[in-house]
Short mmCIF file of C-alpha atoms in Angstrom, two decimals:
data_model
loop_
_atom_site.label_atom_id
_atom_site.label_comp_id
_atom_site.label_asym_id
_atom_site.label_seq_id
_atom_site.Cartn_x
_atom_site.Cartn_y
_atom_site.Cartn_z
CA MET A 1 15.77 13.50 -22.70
CA PRO A 2 15.22 16.88 -21.05
CA PRO A 3 17.87 17.90 -18.54
CA SER A 4 16.57 18.05 -15.00
CA SER A 5 19.04 18.25 -12.13
CA PRO A 6 22.72 17.97 -13.11
CA PRO A 7 23.89 14.38 -13.40
CA HIS A 8 25.86 12.91 -10.55
CA LEU A 9 29.25 11.50 -11.54
CA LEU A 10 31.65 9.61 -9.31
CA LEU A 11 35.25 10.07 -10.40
CA VAL A 12 37.60 7.43 -9.02
CA GLU A 13 41.08 8.87 -9.44
CA ASP A 14 44.10 9.04 -7.17
CA ASN A 15 46.17 11.54 -9.09
CA ALA A 16 45.45 15.14 -8.04
CA GLY A 17 46.64 16.45 -11.40
CA ASP A 18 44.23 14.17 -13.25
CA VAL A 19 41.36 15.19 -10.95
CA ARG A 20 42.13 18.82 -11.79
CA LEU A 21 42.36 18.01 -15.51
CA THR A 22 39.01 16.19 -15.40
CA LYS A 23 37.38 19.19 -13.72
CA GLU A 24 38.90 21.50 -16.33
CA ALA A 25 37.67 19.20 -19.09
CA LEU A 26 34.13 19.26 -17.65
CA LYS A 27 34.29 23.05 -17.55
CA ASP A 28 35.68 23.11 -21.08
CA ALA A 29 32.76 20.94 -22.21
CA GLU A 30 30.38 23.29 -20.35
CA TRP A 31 28.95 20.26 -18.64
CA ASP A 32 27.34 21.04 -15.32
CA VAL A 33 27.66 17.92 -13.16
CA GLU A 34 27.68 17.09 -9.52
CA LEU A 35 31.14 15.58 -9.20
CA ASP A 36 32.04 13.29 -6.36
CA ILE A 37 35.65 12.15 -6.06
CA ALA A 38 37.08 8.96 -4.56
CA ASN A 39 40.86 8.81 -4.35
CA ASP A 40 41.18 5.04 -4.21
CA GLY A 41 39.19 1.89 -4.81
CA GLU A 42 38.22 1.35 -1.17
CA MET A 43 36.83 4.86 -0.99
CA ALA A 44 34.93 4.32 -4.23
CA LEU A 45 33.27 1.19 -2.84
CA GLU A 46 32.36 3.00 0.35
CA ARG A 47 30.83 5.91 -1.61
CA LEU A 48 28.85 3.52 -3.77
CA ARG A 49 27.53 1.62 -0.77
CA THR A 50 26.70 4.53 1.49
CA GLY A 51 26.55 7.72 -0.58
CA PRO A 52 24.01 8.93 -3.10
CA ARG A 53 23.84 6.69 -6.15
CA PRO A 54 25.80 8.19 -9.06
CA ASP A 55 24.38 8.16 -12.58
CA LEU A 56 27.78 7.17 -13.94
CA VAL A 57 31.20 6.21 -12.60
CA LEU A 58 34.47 7.26 -14.24
CA LEU A 59 37.02 4.74 -13.06
CA ASP A 60 40.79 4.93 -13.28
CA LEU A 61 42.58 1.58 -13.32
CA ASN A 62 45.74 2.01 -11.32
CA LEU A 63 44.65 3.00 -7.86
CA PRO A 64 46.01 2.51 -4.37
CA ARG A 65 44.47 -0.04 -2.01
CA CYS A 66 41.90 -1.55 -4.34
CA ASP A 67 42.57 -1.01 -8.05
CA GLY A 68 40.05 -0.39 -10.81
CA ARG A 69 39.83 -4.04 -11.86
CA GLU A 70 39.00 -5.08 -8.31
CA VAL A 71 36.40 -2.32 -8.03
CA LEU A 72 34.73 -3.66 -11.18
CA GLU A 73 34.91 -7.20 -9.90
CA ILE A 74 33.14 -6.26 -6.67
CA VAL A 75 30.59 -3.76 -8.01
CA LYS A 76 29.49 -5.80 -11.00
CA VAL A 77 28.49 -8.83 -8.93
CA ASP A 78 26.77 -6.78 -6.23
CA PRO A 79 23.02 -6.98 -6.88
CA GLU A 80 22.52 -3.50 -5.43
CA LEU A 81 25.23 -1.81 -7.48
CA CYS A 82 25.74 -3.86 -10.63
CA THR A 83 23.47 -1.75 -12.84
CA ILE A 84 25.44 1.49 -12.29
CA PRO A 85 27.29 2.21 -15.54
CA ILE A 86 31.06 2.26 -15.11
CA ILE A 87 33.28 3.88 -17.70
CA VAL A 88 36.94 2.97 -17.40
CA LEU A 89 39.04 6.08 -18.03
CA THR A 90 42.73 5.34 -17.99
CA THR A 91 46.01 6.18 -19.70
CA SER A 92 46.55 2.49 -20.49
CA ASN A 93 45.64 1.22 -23.92
CA SER A 94 47.07 -2.25 -23.42
CA PRO A 95 44.88 -4.98 -24.91
CA GLN A 96 45.24 -6.96 -21.65
CA ASP A 97 43.74 -4.12 -19.62
CA ILE A 98 40.95 -3.64 -22.15
CA GLU A 99 40.13 -7.37 -22.13
CA ALA A 100 40.28 -7.57 -18.34
CA CYS A 101 37.90 -4.64 -17.91
CA TYR A 102 35.28 -5.92 -20.34
CA ALA A 103 35.53 -9.37 -18.79
CA ARG A 104 34.68 -7.70 -15.47
CA ARG A 105 31.73 -5.94 -17.12
CA ALA A 106 33.01 -2.42 -17.54
CA ASN A 107 30.34 -0.61 -19.54
CA CYS A 108 32.97 0.92 -21.78
CA TYR A 109 36.69 1.59 -21.92
CA LEU A 110 38.13 4.98 -22.79
CA VAL A 111 41.71 6.14 -22.98
CA LYS A 112 42.38 9.34 -21.07
CA PRO A 113 43.68 12.03 -23.41
CA LEU A 114 46.78 13.91 -22.34
CA ASP A 115 45.82 17.39 -23.41
CA LEU A 116 42.92 19.48 -22.23
CA ASP A 117 41.33 20.07 -25.63
CA ALA A 118 41.05 16.37 -26.34
CA PHE A 119 39.85 15.73 -22.77
CA GLY A 120 37.12 18.35 -23.18
CA GLU A 121 36.08 16.67 -26.43
CA LEU A 122 35.92 13.33 -24.68
CA MET A 123 33.68 14.76 -21.95
CA ARG A 124 31.39 16.18 -24.64
CA ALA A 125 31.24 12.75 -26.26
CA ILE A 126 30.44 11.04 -22.94
CA ARG A 127 27.73 13.56 -22.24
CA ALA A 128 26.22 13.34 -25.73
CA PHE A 129 26.09 9.56 -25.68
CA TRP A 130 25.38 8.60 -22.07
CA PHE A 131 23.08 11.51 -21.29
CA GLY A 132 21.62 12.12 -24.73
CA VAL A 133 21.19 8.74 -26.38
CA VAL A 134 21.36 6.07 -23.69
CA ARG A 135 18.65 5.22 -21.22
CA LEU A 136 20.31 4.93 -17.82
CA PRO A 137 19.00 2.57 -15.13
CA MET B 1 41.13 7.30 -28.68
CA ALA B 2 40.53 3.90 -30.13
CA ALA B 3 43.55 2.21 -31.62
CA MET B 4 43.95 1.93 -35.38
CA ARG B 5 42.41 -1.22 -36.72
CA SER B 6 43.72 -3.43 -39.44
CA ARG B 7 40.29 -4.71 -40.41
CA PRO B 8 36.78 -3.28 -40.49
CA VAL B 9 34.92 -3.36 -37.18
CA GLN B 10 32.69 -6.42 -37.14
CA ILE B 11 29.20 -5.68 -35.89
CA LEU B 12 26.49 -8.23 -35.25
CA LEU B 13 22.99 -6.83 -35.43
CA VAL B 14 20.36 -9.08 -33.86
CA GLU B 15 17.14 -7.72 -35.25
CA ASP B 16 13.99 -9.20 -36.77
CA SER B 17 12.68 -6.07 -38.46
CA PRO B 18 13.96 -5.86 -42.07
CA GLY B 19 13.32 -2.11 -42.12
CA ASP B 20 15.58 -1.47 -39.12
CA VAL B 21 18.23 -3.75 -40.58
CA ARG B 22 18.26 -1.83 -43.85
CA LEU B 23 18.39 1.53 -42.10
CA THR B 24 21.27 0.44 -39.87
CA GLN B 25 23.16 -0.87 -42.91
CA GLU B 26 22.74 2.43 -44.73
CA VAL B 27 23.97 4.56 -41.86
CA LEU B 28 27.00 2.36 -41.24
CA LYS B 29 27.86 2.24 -44.92
CA ASP B 30 28.19 6.05 -44.98
CA ALA B 31 30.19 6.18 -41.74
CA THR B 32 33.85 7.17 -41.69
CA ILE B 33 34.94 4.08 -39.75
CA ALA B 34 34.79 0.97 -41.90
CA SER B 35 32.56 -1.74 -40.49
CA GLU B 36 30.96 -4.96 -41.61
CA LEU B 37 27.45 -5.65 -40.47
CA HIS B 38 26.32 -9.22 -39.89
CA VAL B 39 22.67 -9.84 -39.21
CA ALA B 40 20.87 -12.47 -37.17
CA GLY B 41 17.08 -12.46 -37.36
CA ASP B 42 16.46 -14.06 -33.99
CA GLY B 43 18.20 -14.93 -30.75
CA GLN B 44 18.86 -18.54 -31.60
CA GLU B 45 20.49 -17.60 -34.88
CA ALA B 46 22.64 -15.00 -33.08
CA LEU B 47 24.03 -17.60 -30.69
CA GLU B 48 24.65 -20.08 -33.51
CA LEU B 49 26.54 -17.42 -35.43
CA LEU B 50 28.58 -16.41 -32.38
CA ARG B 51 29.44 -19.95 -31.48
CA GLY B 52 30.29 -20.90 -35.05
CA ASP B 53 27.57 -23.55 -35.19
CA ASP B 54 26.32 -22.21 -38.49
CA GLY B 55 29.12 -23.53 -40.68
CA PHE B 56 30.73 -20.08 -41.01
CA SER B 57 33.21 -20.42 -38.20
CA GLU B 58 35.93 -18.63 -40.17
CA ARG B 59 33.91 -15.46 -39.86
CA PRO B 60 35.58 -13.04 -37.47
CA ARG B 61 33.96 -12.73 -34.08
CA PRO B 62 32.03 -9.46 -33.75
CA ASP B 63 33.62 -6.53 -31.95
CA LEU B 64 30.23 -5.18 -31.00
CA ILE B 65 26.69 -6.55 -30.76
CA LEU B 66 23.50 -4.56 -31.28
CA LEU B 67 20.75 -6.57 -29.64
CA ASP B 68 17.00 -6.13 -29.89
CA LEU B 69 14.86 -7.33 -26.98
CA ASN B 70 11.77 -8.73 -28.60
CA LEU B 71 12.99 -11.44 -30.91
CA PRO B 72 11.51 -14.67 -32.19
CA ARG B 73 12.67 -18.00 -30.69
CA MET B 74 14.96 -16.56 -28.03
CA ASN B 75 14.58 -13.01 -26.71
CA GLY B 76 17.32 -10.45 -26.11
CA HIS B 77 17.56 -11.05 -22.37
CA GLU B 78 18.08 -14.76 -22.87
CA VAL B 79 20.73 -14.09 -25.51
CA LEU B 80 22.47 -11.68 -23.13
CA ARG B 81 22.41 -14.21 -20.31
CA GLU B 82 23.97 -16.84 -22.57
CA LEU B 83 26.64 -14.44 -23.81
CA ARG B 84 27.68 -13.29 -20.36
CA ALA B 85 27.97 -16.87 -19.11
CA ASP B 86 30.17 -17.90 -22.05
CA PRO B 87 33.90 -17.38 -21.36
CA GLU B 88 34.54 -16.94 -25.09
CA LEU B 89 31.86 -14.34 -25.65
CA CYS B 90 31.47 -12.54 -22.33
CA ARG B 91 33.77 -9.64 -23.23
CA ILE B 92 31.96 -8.52 -26.38
CA PRO B 93 30.18 -5.22 -25.73
CA VAL B 94 26.42 -5.49 -26.15
CA ILE B 95 24.25 -2.48 -26.89
CA MET B 96 20.56 -3.07 -26.32
CA LEU B 97 18.64 -1.38 -29.13
CA THR B 98 14.95 -1.87 -28.65
CA THR B 99 11.59 -0.15 -28.93
CA SER B 100 11.06 -0.79 -25.23
CA SER B 101 11.50 2.07 -22.80
CA SER B 102 10.19 0.23 -19.76
CA ALA B 103 12.19 0.80 -16.59
CA ALA B 104 12.03 -2.93 -15.86
CA ASP B 105 13.63 -3.77 -19.22
CA VAL B 106 16.32 -1.13 -18.66
CA GLU B 107 17.14 -2.46 -15.17
CA SER B 108 17.20 -6.09 -16.15
CA SER B 109 19.35 -5.40 -19.20
CA TYR B 110 22.02 -3.63 -17.15
CA ALA B 111 21.79 -6.30 -14.46
CA LEU B 112 22.39 -9.00 -17.08
CA GLY B 113 25.48 -7.18 -18.31
CA ALA B 114 24.34 -5.01 -21.22
CA ASN B 115 26.91 -2.28 -21.85
CA CYS B 116 24.21 0.27 -22.54
CA PHE B 117 20.51 0.50 -23.30
CA ILE B 118 19.06 2.57 -26.12
CA THR B 119 15.40 3.00 -26.92
CA LYS B 120 14.92 2.87 -30.66
CA PRO B 121 13.10 5.96 -31.84
CA ILE B 122 10.07 5.24 -34.01
CA ASP B 123 10.79 8.25 -36.20
CA PHE B 124 12.95 7.38 -39.21
CA GLY B 125 15.26 10.41 -38.92
CA CYS B 126 15.77 9.94 -35.18
CA PHE B 127 16.62 6.28 -35.67
CA THR B 128 19.32 7.28 -38.16
CA GLU B 129 20.69 9.73 -35.59
CA VAL B 130 20.87 7.00 -32.97
CA VAL B 131 22.81 4.64 -35.23
CA ARG B 132 25.15 7.51 -36.08
CA ALA B 133 25.62 8.23 -32.36
CA ILE B 134 26.51 4.58 -31.74
CA GLU B 135 29.02 4.71 -34.59
CA GLN B 136 30.55 7.93 -33.30
CA PHE B 137 30.90 6.79 -29.72
CA TRP B 138 31.58 3.06 -29.96
CA LEU B 139 33.58 2.94 -33.18
CA ARG B 140 35.53 6.18 -32.93
CA ILE B 141 36.06 6.80 -29.24
CA VAL B 142 35.71 3.61 -27.23
CA CYS B 143 38.46 1.00 -27.04
CA LEU B 144 36.86 -2.29 -27.97
CA PRO B 145 38.34 -5.61 -26.90
CA SER B 146 40.55 -7.15 -29.57
CA THR B 147 38.66 -10.20 -30.69
CA ALA B 148 40.66 -11.01 -33.81
#
């Protein structure tokens, strides 16, 4: 698919350090995106309902107010929002979290790498697959 | 990164074209992550396999499903609807892999709970690339639910 305008990503992340790391990783992957940030689940829901529709959501799990599982639960049954692909991006690799996210229709579950090189690689992989192979809604 | 697995990744391919089945088998056989490909030729057969109605209930449940849309007996959307309504099967990631590129098919697939939608390239080489891309992303990077 030919690139047109940069894709719009919504990053749902409460940790400022992780937001910075994600931005660095995007830069490292030389991926030009329009990045919107929501610092908690409530804010994410508000952005999704009122803001421009993102092409993809990167969702952390442990968030203040409304956590990632609750965000999934709400978004994935909302007829207006349910088709937006949501990638869970979290430090947790517990089978319970993985199960719970797929049960709530996360589109895929990725473990957040701790170092920048690996994070950059992950961003490249997300870009190559979701914006190179997949047909988005 | 995905956790180390003790057994090959079980993949169910729901596909009625023997050519596409063979091609998918060949790509996965050469892949670095070990996988076992099970094939269902239509939607009804896929559900029977998944529910263990086929007499092979000892077979491990698939970790990933590759689902075509246009299938005999029961089409991909109907299969997807059944899977997502089944508490035992609803967590299995489903990748739509179809010749369709219609916006309506894309929308309805995501709405029914497909994890992603891929239009199957007609070109032989491009199809191989797509299967390789699925292997690289879903088998190497993604954490799949543990269905063992």
